[in-house]
Amino acid sequence: MNTISNPERNFDGLDARRDQRGDDSYDDDGFAIDLERYFTEAKMLWLWLVSIIILCVLLGLAATLLATPQFRSSARIEVSQLAANVTALDPLENQGQVSELQYLNTQYELLESRFMASRVLEAGNLARDPAFLEAFELNEEEAPTTAALEELLLEQLTIEPITQSSLLDVVFTSSSATVSTEVADLWAQEFVAANYEKRFGTNIEAREYLRDQIDELRETLSQSEQELVDYANSNEILVLEASSSAEGSNTATQTLLAADLNAINAALARATTDRIDAEAAVRAGNIANSTADNRVVTQLALAISELSVLEETFGPDYPAVRQKQAEVDSLRNSRQSEADAALASARLRESDLARQLNQIKGRFLAQQNQGIQYGILNREVETNRTLYEALLQRLRELEASGAGQNNIKLIDRAKIPNSPYSPSLIQNLAIGLLAGLVLAVGLVYTRVALSQAIRTSQDATSKLGLPVLGGIPMVQIKDLTSTLVERSSETSEAYRSVRTNLVFLTPQGAPKVLLLTSTVPSEGKSVSSVALATSFSQLGKRTLLIDADLRNSKLEGTLDLDLSNNGGLAALLTNPEASIGDEVVPMDTLGFDYIPIGRRPPNPADLLASPRLAGLVDSARSTYDQIIIDCAPLLSLADAVETARAADGVVYVVEANRVKARVIENSIERLKRSGTAVHGVLLTKLDERSADYGYGYGYGYGYGSSSDDEGGKRPASA
């Protein structure tokens, strides 16, 4: 069956999604169907597309046969990056850090410069070379200007770098194989020669420049060294040792006065330590560092031991005990005297060293101010010496290398080509084929892009913002009644699908009163009304079909009836006393009741705008399960808008590939502004140009067109 958009979508949601994604945006499935549309369009235009491709291929063949053969010859050179700086010192010459890519690009531009063209033109005397002039169809008597010849050479020259290398090919193209070879070879040789002259033509001047700079620096270095020595002598600065700084220059870091200061400071630290040790010994009552003190300690311990024994034996008043006590006291006094003497000596030494340190410190602070100027003079000497040695080394290198080597070399000379480079038959045919394919694709794309008609369900959804209730194919129908009654027919199946989608519009089922309208006449509205009424009746619903097209009704012709003499809807609208039952015509074969229009009134819009129509429809609601109203088209008429007031909603009928989407959209907006609910779109007359056609109607059914209505045959959606 045909692919149908979900009828339960919310219209506000569709409008919001349409604004967000754009008129031409689809989901994945829509995109696939859109590709199918392009394919369908290509099938319709296949003759044009094949003609375009064949024409482009023939043009490529003609271009090949009519073109003058061109010969290409190339010479290969190597370009190696080499710094051309003389001194490599920024103060004398700034050396640009040029990358290899920048250097190679510079050489490419030089190869294609007017300078090289002028040089080649002059070296080969090409302005008077008969072979060169003949190759470019130039007259020697009326030779062009030098500027014109240079421009001609540059137009025929091509520089082709070899990927991932420093090699490049100098390629020249002309109608003569010999001329192409000679010019390519001459161009490469002249470029090598020009580079050599540029790099080494000023070598002698560079050496003279370096000698002048060296002489000036030698004098400057001698003068700065003399100033440094004079300053050191006048200020009695004696440098004992020197150290190298982070920059590599030698700087005076140790003088004689600084060495004395360090020595006295170290001696003072030791004297302070000795004095602290002596004080601690005095407080502790011993001197651990003295040999004599150790002897006294031994004697004192022996005397104390003997005193203890005598006291225990004879008591404290015994003469021998008193004598031993006197000996112990003498030994203790002797030991204390020695400790006091050692402490006094330590304090005296510390005091003398502190006084000497203060004297030397004052002299050192005075000399520090002089050391600043000394350092400045010393750095100036080192800087001048570094510059002098660098320039001297560079001069030696230049004198040893002489003129040097050229960084651009000729690798392969040009060879005479055996066959022309162009025109290439295969290449021109491929270009013609590609151009034809591009034009063909462009034609198909343009046709689809500029098409403003509704062709598929995706068009209706994206351009109109409405769901598609169904699609009706265009098939040949001999008898509409028998076709609709036959439930297995293609047309009956299609409208049954539409009926199913209408049933799912609301939880209560299909809206009870449905109005069918279209933008213009003959879009299949009348046939759709009859088919939907038949389909609802087949579902077991009591169905009423009202013909409300009071201007140009097609229902009677569709049903093969002649009811013009009946009162019909016109009589019901003009006669308040008339009853619907009086004008109903039973359609027993199709299974529904039908109210024709009767006689065409002169004021159809006024009749449809009267409250009488809504009253008639309301009275029919109690009798019928489903009411379908066939109304006049919307364009330039108010009938459909007035009639829609009596309906629960509108099914908008759109013929595929006919009316522009903007016109349909404007008509639908008229309905929406009146407060009428538009439930969806019914696409009719789908043919092989519509992508939807192949998804449900391409199997087992014959195709037809609107022009096939012959011999009683009627398209299903005519």
XYZ file of C-alpha atoms in Angstrom, residues 1 471-473 483-484 486-500 535 697 701:
24
model
C 0.000 0.000 0.000
C -2.509 8.945 -2.242
C -4.696 7.939 -5.162
C -2.999 6.597 -8.285
C -14.584 -0.299 -9.714
C -15.604 1.134 -6.335
C -15.033 -4.246 -6.286
C -13.115 -4.162 -3.043
C -9.983 -5.711 -4.511
C -9.543 -2.987 -7.121
C -6.607 -0.640 -6.838
C -8.794 2.445 -6.525
C -10.988 0.878 -3.858
C -7.915 -0.178 -1.882
C -6.463 3.330 -2.055
C -9.652 4.991 -0.761
C -10.036 2.319 1.893
C -6.598 3.372 3.162
C -7.771 6.983 3.236
C -10.888 5.942 5.159
C -8.736 4.098 7.698
C -15.989 3.143 1.420
C 0.800 1.072 -6.973
C -1.689 -2.516 -12.115
